[in-house]
Amino acid sequence: MTQTILNFKLESTNEKLTPKTGVAILGEYLKGMSLEQFCNENLPKAKRNNGYNAFEFIYPLILMLHSGGRVLEDIKEIRLDTALSTLLKMKNIPTASAFTKYLRKHGENGEEGMRKINKKYLKRFLKSLKNEELILDIDATFIEAHKNTAKWSYKDAPGYMPMVGHINRGWVIDVDFREGNEAPASKNLEFIKQCQLQLPIGVNFDRFRADSASYQADIFNYCQEQSILFTVTAKKNKNVFESIKSIKDEEWKTFSKREKIAEFTHTMQDTDEAFRMVVIKKDITPTLPTLEEYISDEVMMQHQDEIYYCIATNDNDLSPEEIIKLHRQRGETSENKIKELKNGFNMSYLPTSDFEANAFYFQIGTLSYNLFLLFKQILDTNLQKHTVKTIRYKLYNIAGKVISHARETILKVNDEFIELLQRVRRLAYEESLQ
């Protein structure tokens, strides 16, 4: 007899057990949200009658990403879970190699199809915003990938540089999957227009926020033409620094313990109209006056760059304090949500060396993330602010047993979870009727 530390026995069973009861509830919700119909209508169809349809590829992959799968090989965890397959009536689940072939075969068409599916779910999400201002945040993010076709970026590593567009509460409205050597400032106006096309007819952005990569005259002119209020982190050139130096001491107002603020009117060579420049002066160790004559202009500019932070805006109604608070919210709406997309849904990993296949896969990950935002809307209030990692712990990874009796399928869970799961199923059904 094998010696063990604790005195319990380990035995096998043929019962249908699953560690993913909450994933089954999610899967039921997705079917109620017409995911099958949207996938089969908008994604490439199988050429053979006995081949997998689009939904049979996308559905288990979304379940895998929600479950915490990191690589395509992790699809086997969904394939081997017979209890989950029974509950969700998944008769055919492709292998990892079949997924790879599917991504490679339908890369560009699949990417465009996923964009259409996301657009359909966007209409539902917009209803939840009610009377909120519609704010677009864009940001490039680097995904390191040591593929033989990946281009080297300014980050001194090979990979990809997708541009991600977020709106209120972190919904990814669109993605422009880019090579790693493409500059974050490249084609930003085109991407803004691309995001606008995702909106329903008659709906427009109220505000636009971005980092200094979008400090561009053509973007400012476009926002003026479209009546979009922008706040963009400014690039600090010599003209900007000269304007900052001309600000009088009494014009600086205290904003926080270590920050003072002021503003001036500024213009760029190709902008149609002047705009406000809100300046934040940080309280850091100053340069000794006697040393300034010995410091090069380049070093002095670098020192001043650390002291001052500037925000360009065409909003003439909000105070400088309100502009700063509004602009800093993009850290939560955009930057932290990109971290959730890359770390929570493991989009920091891309499965192939084929650019279009990876773009298709990234769009699938984006859809998974957006569906998670919709799914959280029917969860208890105390769960709605959690990341996917916490939802896995509190909901997805509940253990259950599936039994079949008198032509009925029954899912058994511990008493402490039954009320939660029944409530989510009821709300999921109500959502499916809308």
Short mmCIF file of C-alpha atoms in Angstrom, two decimals, residues 236 240-241 243-264 277-287 292 300 303-311 320-321 324 328:
data_model
loop_
_atom_site.label_atom_id
_atom_site.label_comp_id
_atom_site.label_asym_id
_atom_site.label_seq_id
_atom_site.Cartn_x
_atom_site.Cartn_y
_atom_site.Cartn_z
CA LYS A 236 6.51 69.37 -25.20
CA VAL A 240 5.49 74.76 -25.52
CA PHE A 241 8.34 75.24 -23.03
CA SER A 243 4.90 79.35 -23.24
CA ILE A 244 5.29 77.55 -19.92
CA LYS A 245 8.16 79.84 -18.94
CA SER A 246 5.99 82.88 -19.67
CA ILE A 247 3.44 81.79 -17.05
CA LYS A 248 3.73 84.11 -14.06
CA ASP A 249 4.21 82.74 -10.54
CA GLU A 250 0.84 84.03 -9.36
CA GLU A 251 -0.92 82.19 -12.21
CA TRP A 252 0.03 78.78 -10.85
CA LYS A 253 -2.73 77.24 -8.70
CA THR A 254 -2.35 74.41 -6.22
CA PHE A 255 -3.91 71.20 -7.54
CA SER A 256 -2.53 68.65 -5.09
CA LYS A 257 0.17 68.40 -2.45
CA ARG A 258 2.93 68.06 -5.05
CA GLU A 259 1.27 69.59 -8.14
CA LYS A 260 0.40 73.05 -9.41
CA ILE A 261 -1.58 73.87 -12.55
CA ALA A 262 -1.92 76.68 -15.06
CA GLU A 263 -2.98 77.06 -18.68
CA PHE A 264 -2.36 79.00 -21.86
CA MET A 277 -3.04 73.80 -23.02
CA VAL A 278 -3.46 72.75 -19.38
CA VAL A 279 -0.09 72.42 -17.63
CA ILE A 280 0.69 70.38 -14.52
CA LYS A 281 3.88 71.36 -12.72
CA LYS A 282 5.29 68.58 -10.56
CA ASP A 283 7.18 69.35 -7.38
CA ILE A 284 10.49 67.55 -7.89
CA THR A 285 14.07 68.41 -6.97
CA PRO A 286 14.96 71.56 -8.96
CA THR A 287 18.17 72.17 -10.90
CA GLU A 292 22.08 75.69 -15.73
CA MET A 300 17.71 70.72 -19.69
CA HIS A 303 14.71 67.76 -16.91
CA GLN A 304 11.84 70.09 -17.77
CA ASP A 305 9.98 67.22 -19.43
CA GLU A 306 9.95 65.46 -16.04
CA ILE A 307 8.61 68.55 -14.30
CA TYR A 308 5.77 69.47 -16.66
CA TYR A 309 2.85 67.45 -17.99
CA CYS A 310 0.59 69.09 -20.58
CA ILE A 311 -2.91 68.29 -21.81
CA PRO A 320 -8.37 72.94 -15.60
CA GLU A 321 -8.97 70.73 -12.55
CA ILE A 324 -7.06 66.81 -15.55
CA ARG A 328 -6.53 60.77 -15.99
#
